Amino acid sequence: MTVHLVGAGPGDPGLLTCRGAELLAQADVVVHDRLASSRLLDLAPRHAVRIDVGKAPGHVAMDQQQINATLVEHGLAGRCVVRLKGGDPFVFGRGGEEAEAAYAAGIPVEVVPGISAANGAAAAAQIALTHRDASSIVSFVAGQCKGLSEQDWSGLTGKGRTLVIYMGLKTAPQIADKLMADGLAPDMPVAVIENAARPQMRVLRGVLAALPEIVSRERVTTPALIVIGEVVARPRQSGDLTTPDQELAALAVEAMQ
Ligand code: SAH
């Protein structure tokens, strides 16, 4: 009787940890979000019950309380429960809330880390989040959260720092304004990484002032991450398919005028 909170990584099934795969193979119940790859669920035994708590088109997603109750119910019934979560369970994943629900019910919890979107996206786009010549601080922030406009992000960006924004598509215009109001240069490099570590990945590069236009003109869809900092503009592999096209480069110049 244990609830295992297992990080599934950003989408590529190859990025699941060995421990995660081992636990999936022993699961009686797999409680999962809408996952990028069904190959992960195939790792669970045939008899395992698969419960999709994510939003599927036309179906209502379970709310957090219902998810917690489901984990507790199956845990108390003595089943091996694997709660498979995108990325890492403890990075913007509500894994803390699920663990607390299990603690309160007296159910042992094991947490298996996963590759968070920031790490998966940085690797896939070949952007070093830290670099001795460019950045020694990296921060992860949620672009959608209570009281975004009042939050003080001023120390998190600028020279020598990298900011990674999760869930920032809808609020990209407010984010760009907020950071520039805090004094961040309008030509600070940014990258928007959509569907990182998945076959349909796109990496759009530009500058901070053009961030809202990049998101809207390119019709960027979730899941996507925004990375801001000098590391984004460091040399990259030649023949990189993700170099901004002429249009985006022109857009950046336009936005800075
Ligand atoms: N626990 C997850 C984050 C969940 S919040 C983790 O550690 O990665 C959901 C947000 O994560 C999305 O809105 C998006 O900003 C980011 N995200 C998750 N998977 C992603 C992917 N494959 N590519 C880009 N961003 C991703």
mmCIF file of C-alpha atoms in Angstrom, residues 80-166:
data_model
loop_
_atom_site.group_PDB
_atom_site.id
_atom_site.type_symbol
_atom_site.label_atom_id
_atom_site.label_comp_id
_atom_site.label_asym_id
_atom_site.label_seq_id
_atom_site.Cartn_x
_atom_site.Cartn_y
_atom_site.Cartn_z
ATOM 1 C CA CYS A 80 0.086 -0.332 -5.719
ATOM 2 C CA VAL A 81 -0.879 3.109 -6.944
ATOM 3 C CA VAL A 82 1.229 4.973 -9.482
ATOM 4 C CA ARG A 83 0.304 8.601 -9.947
ATOM 5 C CA LEU A 84 1.995 9.441 -13.241
ATOM 6 C CA LYS A 85 2.501 13.158 -13.681
ATOM 7 C CA GLY A 86 3.977 15.232 -16.497
ATOM 8 C CA GLY A 87 7.501 16.529 -15.891
ATOM 9 C CA ASP A 88 8.490 16.404 -12.231
ATOM 10 C CA PRO A 89 5.777 15.857 -9.593
ATOM 11 C CA PHE A 90 7.113 18.632 -7.373
ATOM 12 C CA VAL A 91 7.532 21.375 -9.981
ATOM 13 C CA PHE A 92 4.207 23.107 -10.619
ATOM 14 C CA GLY A 93 2.604 19.690 -10.516
ATOM 15 C CA ARG A 94 0.478 19.737 -7.358
ATOM 16 C CA GLY A 95 2.459 16.722 -6.231
ATOM 17 C CA GLY A 96 2.771 18.360 -2.820
ATOM 18 C CA GLU A 97 -1.005 18.431 -2.413
ATOM 19 C CA GLU A 98 -1.335 14.784 -3.430
ATOM 20 C CA ALA A 99 1.424 13.700 -1.065
ATOM 21 C CA GLU A 100 -0.251 15.604 1.787
ATOM 22 C CA ALA A 101 -3.578 13.870 1.101
ATOM 23 C CA ALA A 102 -1.833 10.489 1.326
ATOM 24 C CA TYR A 103 0.060 11.459 4.531
ATOM 25 C CA ALA A 104 -3.219 12.522 6.113
ATOM 26 C CA ALA A 105 -4.719 9.122 5.305
ATOM 27 C CA GLY A 106 -1.673 7.316 6.736
ATOM 28 C CA ILE A 107 -0.577 5.955 3.342
ATOM 29 C CA PRO A 108 3.168 5.743 2.628
ATOM 30 C CA VAL A 109 4.355 7.903 -0.245
ATOM 31 C CA GLU A 110 7.271 7.478 -2.622
ATOM 32 C CA VAL A 111 8.236 10.312 -4.937
ATOM 33 C CA VAL A 112 10.142 9.531 -8.128
ATOM 34 C CA PRO A 113 11.526 12.635 -9.786
ATOM 35 C CA GLY A 114 10.941 13.354 -13.423
ATOM 36 C CA ILE A 115 12.610 15.576 -15.975
ATOM 37 C CA SER A 116 10.853 18.869 -15.603
ATOM 38 C CA ALA A 117 9.824 20.809 -18.715
ATOM 39 C CA ALA A 118 12.595 23.358 -18.098
ATOM 40 C CA ASN A 119 15.271 20.682 -18.214
ATOM 41 C CA GLY A 120 13.658 18.772 -21.067
ATOM 42 C CA ALA A 121 13.102 21.913 -23.144
ATOM 43 C CA ALA A 122 16.579 23.284 -22.494
ATOM 44 C CA ALA A 123 18.152 20.018 -23.586
ATOM 45 C CA ALA A 124 15.949 19.651 -26.654
ATOM 46 C CA ALA A 125 16.547 23.255 -27.760
ATOM 47 C CA GLN A 126 20.221 23.088 -26.753
ATOM 48 C CA ILE A 127 20.012 26.104 -24.478
ATOM 49 C CA ALA A 128 22.319 25.747 -21.478
ATOM 50 C CA LEU A 129 20.300 27.098 -18.542
ATOM 51 C CA THR A 130 23.533 28.053 -16.804
ATOM 52 C CA HIS A 131 26.831 28.866 -18.447
ATOM 53 C CA ARG A 132 29.998 30.140 -16.823
ATOM 54 C CA ASP A 133 30.138 33.028 -19.284
ATOM 55 C CA ALA A 134 26.457 33.940 -19.233
ATOM 56 C CA SER A 135 24.388 32.777 -16.276
ATOM 57 C CA SER A 136 24.883 31.499 -12.755
ATOM 58 C CA ILE A 137 21.291 31.760 -11.566
ATOM 59 C CA VAL A 138 18.250 30.013 -12.961
ATOM 60 C CA SER A 139 14.705 30.517 -11.705
ATOM 61 C CA PHE A 140 11.490 28.678 -12.502
ATOM 62 C CA VAL A 141 8.316 30.742 -12.256
ATOM 63 C CA ALA A 142 4.637 30.153 -13.008
ATOM 64 C CA GLY A 143 3.234 32.677 -15.476
ATOM 65 C CA GLN A 144 -0.252 31.961 -14.320
ATOM 66 C CA CYS A 145 -0.726 32.333 -10.623
ATOM 67 C CA LYS A 146 -2.497 34.347 -7.981
ATOM 68 C CA GLY A 147 -1.459 37.993 -7.934
ATOM 69 C CA LEU A 148 0.946 37.848 -10.873
ATOM 70 C CA SER A 149 1.136 41.607 -11.269
ATOM 71 C CA GLU A 150 2.089 42.142 -7.614
ATOM 72 C CA GLN A 151 4.835 39.533 -7.642
ATOM 73 C CA ASP A 152 8.380 40.799 -7.494
ATOM 74 C CA TRP A 153 10.408 39.136 -10.234
ATOM 75 C CA SER A 154 12.946 41.918 -10.480
ATOM 76 C CA GLY A 155 15.878 39.964 -9.066
ATOM 77 C CA LEU A 156 15.227 36.946 -11.231
ATOM 78 C CA THR A 157 16.185 38.291 -14.628
ATOM 79 C CA GLY A 158 18.952 40.313 -16.229
ATOM 80 C CA LYS A 159 22.637 39.936 -16.657
ATOM 81 C CA GLY A 160 23.931 36.574 -15.509
ATOM 82 C CA ARG A 161 20.477 35.161 -14.880
ATOM 83 C CA THR A 162 18.079 32.837 -16.672
ATOM 84 C CA LEU A 163 14.342 32.899 -16.134
ATOM 85 C CA VAL A 164 12.156 29.965 -17.163
ATOM 86 C CA ILE A 165 8.439 30.633 -17.252
ATOM 87 C CA TYR A 166 5.944 27.787 -17.124
#
